[in-house]
Amino acid sequence: MAPVVITLVSDGTRCLLARQSFFPKGMYSALAGFCDIGESLEETVRREVAEEVGLEVERLHYSASQHWPFPNSSLMIACHATVKPGQTEIRLNLRELEAAAWFRHDEVAIALRRNNPYTQQQNGAFPFCLPPKFAIAHQLIKEWVEKPIRFTLPV
C-alpha cells in the first residue's frame, strides 16, 4: 500500500482545485501525490504543491485518511494547506495536470449541491463539478465550505 497525500490548498478565501486529463469533463479535485521513500507527510505536501502548481505552503492541517484501491491500493492522507499571503500565482506543471484554478467559496458550495454533476448541459458544456461523495477529496472540499479550518502546523 502506497501512501499518498491529497491536499486542498487555500489562500484564506479561495481554494485551489486542479484536473487531470482523465478526469470526467468539468471535474476538479484537490492536489495529490505519492510520498517518496523517507519523506514526511509535511515534506510531501510541500513538494507536491510546489511541483504541480508552483506555490509555497505556509501551514497545513491533517484532516483524515482513506484506503483507495485504485490504481494500486493507496492510503490517502488528506490535509488542508494555506499558501503564503500574496503568493497565489499558479505556475501549472502540464506534465502533472491539465488545469488548475482558484475557486470562490460560493462557486464550490454550488458545485457541492449540484445533482447529476457529470451531465452535459444543453449548450454542450460540462458544469464545474467535484469528486463523488465517497472520495476523500470530496470530504476535504466539503470541510472547507462548511467550517473554517484552524491551521496549527507550520511546514
PDB file of C-alpha atoms in Angstrom:
ATOM      1  CA  MET A   1       0.000   0.000   0.000  1.00  0.00           C
ATOM      2  CA  ALA A   2       1.498   3.312  -1.095  1.00  0.00           C
ATOM      3  CA  PRO A   3       0.985   6.490   0.968  1.00  0.00           C
ATOM      4  CA  VAL A   4      -0.456   9.437  -0.976  1.00  0.00           C
ATOM      5  CA  VAL A   5      -1.118  12.955   0.288  1.00  0.00           C
ATOM      6  CA  ILE A   6      -4.199  14.706  -1.017  1.00  0.00           C
ATOM      7  CA  THR A   7      -4.216  18.401  -0.222  1.00  0.00           C
ATOM      8  CA  LEU A   8      -6.783  21.145  -0.524  1.00  0.00           C
ATOM      9  CA  VAL A   9      -4.864  24.399  -0.839  1.00  0.00           C
ATOM     10  CA  SER A  10      -6.458  27.697   0.224  1.00  0.00           C
ATOM     11  CA  ASP A  11      -5.398  31.334   0.228  1.00  0.00           C
ATOM     12  CA  GLY A  12      -7.862  32.091   3.028  1.00  0.00           C
ATOM     13  CA  THR A  13     -10.852  32.988   0.837  1.00  0.00           C
ATOM     14  CA  ARG A  14     -10.483  30.685  -2.177  1.00  0.00           C
ATOM     15  CA  CYS A  15      -9.447  27.088  -2.700  1.00  0.00           C
ATOM     16  CA  LEU A  16      -7.231  25.756  -5.446  1.00  0.00           C
ATOM     17  CA  LEU A  17      -8.581  22.844  -7.459  1.00  0.00           C
ATOM     18  CA  ALA A  18      -6.983  21.027 -10.359  1.00  0.00           C
ATOM     19  CA  ARG A  19      -7.825  18.484 -13.004  1.00  0.00           C
ATOM     20  CA  GLN A  20      -6.034  15.740 -14.849  1.00  0.00           C
ATOM     21  CA  SER A  21      -6.871  14.846 -18.444  1.00  0.00           C
ATOM     22  CA  PHE A  22      -8.501  11.534 -17.474  1.00  0.00           C
ATOM     23  CA  PHE A  23     -10.994  13.169 -15.054  1.00  0.00           C
ATOM     24  CA  PRO A  24     -14.635  13.373 -16.164  1.00  0.00           C
ATOM     25  CA  LYS A  25     -15.239  16.569 -18.131  1.00  0.00           C
ATOM     26  CA  GLY A  26     -15.692  19.561 -15.814  1.00  0.00           C
ATOM     27  CA  MET A  27     -14.390  17.784 -12.693  1.00  0.00           C
ATOM     28  CA  TYR A  28     -11.754  19.437 -10.495  1.00  0.00           C
ATOM     29  CA  SER A  29     -10.222  17.987  -7.340  1.00  0.00           C
ATOM     30  CA  ALA A  30      -7.603  18.543  -4.654  1.00  0.00           C
ATOM     31  CA  LEU A  31      -3.890  18.091  -5.434  1.00  0.00           C
ATOM     32  CA  ALA A  32      -2.437  14.639  -4.772  1.00  0.00           C
ATOM     33  CA  GLY A  33       0.884  12.874  -4.947  1.00  0.00           C
ATOM     34  CA  PHE A  34       2.800   9.862  -3.690  1.00  0.00           C
ATOM     35  CA  CYS A  35       5.176  10.091  -0.731  1.00  0.00           C
ATOM     36  CA  ASP A  36       8.800   9.432  -1.604  1.00  0.00           C
ATOM     37  CA  ILE A  37      10.759   6.915   0.475  1.00  0.00           C
ATOM     38  CA  GLY A  38      11.924   8.539   3.718  1.00  0.00           C
ATOM     39  CA  GLU A  39       9.822  11.668   3.132  1.00  0.00           C
ATOM     40  CA  SER A  40       7.499  13.019   5.834  1.00  0.00           C
ATOM     41  CA  LEU A  41       3.883  13.896   5.055  1.00  0.00           C
ATOM     42  CA  GLU A  42       4.689  17.570   5.546  1.00  0.00           C
ATOM     43  CA  GLU A  43       7.585  17.354   3.084  1.00  0.00           C
ATOM     44  CA  THR A  44       5.380  15.561   0.563  1.00  0.00           C
ATOM     45  CA  VAL A  45       2.644  18.206   0.781  1.00  0.00           C
ATOM     46  CA  ARG A  46       5.192  20.990   0.306  1.00  0.00           C
ATOM     47  CA  ARG A  47       6.918  19.217  -2.608  1.00  0.00           C
ATOM     48  CA  GLU A  48       3.717  18.210  -4.442  1.00  0.00           C
ATOM     49  CA  VAL A  49       2.141  21.666  -4.216  1.00  0.00           C
ATOM     50  CA  ALA A  50       5.371  23.255  -5.462  1.00  0.00           C
ATOM     51  CA  GLU A  51       5.796  20.702  -8.288  1.00  0.00           C
ATOM     52  CA  GLU A  52       2.210  20.793  -9.537  1.00  0.00           C
ATOM     53  CA  VAL A  53       1.250  24.473  -9.212  1.00  0.00           C
ATOM     54  CA  GLY A  54       4.407  26.347  -8.169  1.00  0.00           C
ATOM     55  CA  LEU A  55       3.083  27.533  -4.796  1.00  0.00           C
ATOM     56  CA  GLU A  56       4.749  27.531  -1.388  1.00  0.00           C
ATOM     57  CA  VAL A  57       2.775  26.047   1.520  1.00  0.00           C
ATOM     58  CA  GLU A  58       2.810  28.104   4.701  1.00  0.00           C
ATOM     59  CA  ARG A  59       0.744  25.887   7.038  1.00  0.00           C
ATOM     60  CA  LEU A  60      -1.030  22.558   6.950  1.00  0.00           C
ATOM     61  CA  HIS A  61      -3.651  20.694   8.909  1.00  0.00           C
ATOM     62  CA  TYR A  62      -4.289  16.932   8.846  1.00  0.00           C
ATOM     63  CA  SER A  63      -7.911  16.037   8.118  1.00  0.00           C
ATOM     64  CA  ALA A  64      -8.473  12.299   7.576  1.00  0.00           C
ATOM     65  CA  SER A  65      -7.337   9.183   5.746  1.00  0.00           C
ATOM     66  CA  GLN A  66      -8.929   6.664   3.409  1.00  0.00           C
ATOM     67  CA  HIS A  67      -7.863   3.456   1.720  1.00  0.00           C
ATOM     68  CA  TRP A  68      -8.202   3.864  -2.054  1.00  0.00           C
ATOM     69  CA  PRO A  69      -7.968   0.682  -4.174  1.00  0.00           C
ATOM     70  CA  PHE A  70      -7.167   2.464  -7.483  1.00  0.00           C
ATOM     71  CA  PRO A  71      -4.825   2.104  -9.266  1.00  0.00           C
ATOM     72  CA  ASN A  72      -2.656   0.015  -6.913  1.00  0.00           C
ATOM     73  CA  SER A  73      -4.007   0.284  -3.355  1.00  0.00           C
ATOM     74  CA  SER A  74      -3.083   3.589  -1.750  1.00  0.00           C
ATOM     75  CA  LEU A  75      -3.549   5.111   1.679  1.00  0.00           C
ATOM     76  CA  MET A  76      -4.871   8.614   1.007  1.00  0.00           C
ATOM     77  CA  ILE A  77      -3.794  11.092   3.713  1.00  0.00           C
ATOM     78  CA  ALA A  78      -5.922  14.225   3.474  1.00  0.00           C
ATOM     79  CA  CYS A  79      -4.653  17.663   4.502  1.00  0.00           C
ATOM     80  CA  HIS A  80      -5.697  21.282   4.251  1.00  0.00           C
ATOM     81  CA  ALA A  81      -2.922  23.753   3.438  1.00  0.00           C
ATOM     82  CA  THR A  82      -2.599  27.509   3.139  1.00  0.00           C
ATOM     83  CA  VAL A  83      -0.189  29.334   0.891  1.00  0.00           C
ATOM     84  CA  LYS A  84       1.876  32.340   1.840  1.00  0.00           C
ATOM     85  CA  PRO A  85      -0.071  35.617   1.627  1.00  0.00           C
ATOM     86  CA  GLY A  86       0.248  37.337  -1.737  1.00  0.00           C
ATOM     87  CA  GLN A  87       1.820  34.266  -3.332  1.00  0.00           C
ATOM     88  CA  THR A  88      -1.114  32.849  -5.276  1.00  0.00           C
ATOM     89  CA  GLU A  89       0.055  32.921  -8.908  1.00  0.00           C
ATOM     90  CA  ILE A  90      -0.338  29.410 -10.302  1.00  0.00           C
ATOM     91  CA  ARG A  91       2.561  28.033 -12.347  1.00  0.00           C
ATOM     92  CA  LEU A  92       0.943  24.930 -13.822  1.00  0.00           C
ATOM     93  CA  ASN A  93       3.058  21.846 -14.459  1.00  0.00           C
ATOM     94  CA  LEU A  94       1.477  20.485 -17.652  1.00  0.00           C
ATOM     95  CA  ARG A  95       3.270  17.144 -17.202  1.00  0.00           C
ATOM     96  CA  GLU A  96       1.242  16.655 -14.000  1.00  0.00           C
ATOM     97  CA  LEU A  97      -2.047  18.500 -14.574  1.00  0.00           C
ATOM     98  CA  GLU A  98      -4.329  19.649 -17.356  1.00  0.00           C
ATOM     99  CA  ALA A  99      -5.601  22.718 -15.467  1.00  0.00           C
ATOM    100  CA  ALA A 100      -5.686  24.379 -12.050  1.00  0.00           C
ATOM    101  CA  ALA A 101      -7.585  27.415 -10.790  1.00  0.00           C
ATOM    102  CA  TRP A 102      -8.695  29.282  -7.688  1.00  0.00           C
ATOM    103  CA  PHE A 103     -12.404  28.905  -6.857  1.00  0.00           C
ATOM    104  CA  ARG A 104     -14.502  31.126  -4.607  1.00  0.00           C
ATOM    105  CA  HIS A 105     -16.458  29.724  -1.674  1.00  0.00           C
ATOM    106  CA  ASP A 106     -19.824  30.304  -3.401  1.00  0.00           C
ATOM    107  CA  GLU A 107     -18.715  28.515  -6.600  1.00  0.00           C
ATOM    108  CA  VAL A 108     -17.592  25.470  -4.631  1.00  0.00           C
ATOM    109  CA  ALA A 109     -20.720  25.438  -2.450  1.00  0.00           C
ATOM    110  CA  ILE A 110     -22.927  25.420  -5.585  1.00  0.00           C
ATOM    111  CA  ALA A 111     -20.903  22.552  -7.086  1.00  0.00           C
ATOM    112  CA  LEU A 112     -21.310  20.529  -3.863  1.00  0.00           C
ATOM    113  CA  ARG A 113     -25.103  20.876  -4.064  1.00  0.00           C
ATOM    114  CA  ARG A 114     -25.392  20.062  -7.770  1.00  0.00           C
ATOM    115  CA  ASN A 115     -27.375  16.935  -8.715  1.00  0.00           C
ATOM    116  CA  ASN A 116     -26.069  14.867 -11.639  1.00  0.00           C
ATOM    117  CA  PRO A 117     -22.831  16.861 -11.857  1.00  0.00           C
ATOM    118  CA  TYR A 118     -21.382  14.887 -14.769  1.00  0.00           C
ATOM    119  CA  THR A 119     -24.324  15.600 -17.094  1.00  0.00           C
ATOM    120  CA  GLN A 120     -23.651  17.614 -20.224  1.00  0.00           C
ATOM    121  CA  GLN A 121     -25.568  20.881 -20.411  1.00  0.00           C
ATOM    122  CA  GLN A 122     -27.798  21.830 -23.346  1.00  0.00           C
ATOM    123  CA  ASN A 123     -25.086  24.123 -24.739  1.00  0.00           C
ATOM    124  CA  GLY A 124     -22.663  21.168 -24.838  1.00  0.00           C
ATOM    125  CA  ALA A 125     -20.572  22.341 -21.893  1.00  0.00           C
ATOM    126  CA  PHE A 126     -19.978  20.360 -18.726  1.00  0.00           C
ATOM    127  CA  PRO A 127     -20.558  22.157 -15.419  1.00  0.00           C
ATOM    128  CA  PHE A 128     -17.797  22.660 -12.862  1.00  0.00           C
ATOM    129  CA  CYS A 129     -18.098  19.604 -10.611  1.00  0.00           C
ATOM    130  CA  LEU A 130     -16.295  17.877  -7.774  1.00  0.00           C
ATOM    131  CA  PRO A 131     -15.266  14.288  -6.929  1.00  0.00           C
ATOM    132  CA  PRO A 132     -18.013  11.888  -5.787  1.00  0.00           C
ATOM    133  CA  LYS A 133     -19.147  11.855  -2.155  1.00  0.00           C
ATOM    134  CA  PHE A 134     -17.303   8.611  -1.329  1.00  0.00           C
ATOM    135  CA  ALA A 135     -13.919  10.147  -2.242  1.00  0.00           C
ATOM    136  CA  ILE A 136     -11.810  11.781   0.446  1.00  0.00           C
ATOM    137  CA  ALA A 137     -11.252  14.743  -1.895  1.00  0.00           C
ATOM    138  CA  HIS A 138     -14.991  15.446  -1.678  1.00  0.00           C
ATOM    139  CA  GLN A 139     -14.766  15.360   2.127  1.00  0.00           C
ATOM    140  CA  LEU A 140     -11.851  17.832   2.123  1.00  0.00           C
ATOM    141  CA  ILE A 141     -13.726  20.232  -0.120  1.00  0.00           C
ATOM    142  CA  LYS A 142     -16.913  19.913   1.940  1.00  0.00           C
ATOM    143  CA  GLU A 143     -14.958  20.650   5.153  1.00  0.00           C
ATOM    144  CA  TRP A 144     -13.525  23.791   3.581  1.00  0.00           C
ATOM    145  CA  VAL A 145     -17.004  25.005   2.594  1.00  0.00           C
ATOM    146  CA  GLU A 146     -18.745  24.118   5.876  1.00  0.00           C
ATOM    147  CA  LYS A 147     -16.286  25.213   8.543  1.00  0.00           C
ATOM    148  CA  PRO A 148     -13.183  27.295   8.909  1.00  0.00           C
ATOM    149  CA  ILE A 149     -10.022  25.276   9.326  1.00  0.00           C
ATOM    150  CA  ARG A 150      -7.606  26.291  12.057  1.00  0.00           C
ATOM    151  CA  PHE A 151      -4.122  25.752  10.707  1.00  0.00           C
ATOM    152  CA  THR A 152      -1.792  24.843  13.513  1.00  0.00           C
ATOM    153  CA  LEU A 153       1.167  23.050  11.966  1.00  0.00           C
ATOM    154  CA  PRO A 154       3.877  25.181  10.381  1.00  0.00           C
ATOM    155  CA  VAL A 155       5.558  23.396   7.497  1.00  0.00           C
TER     156      VAL A 155
END
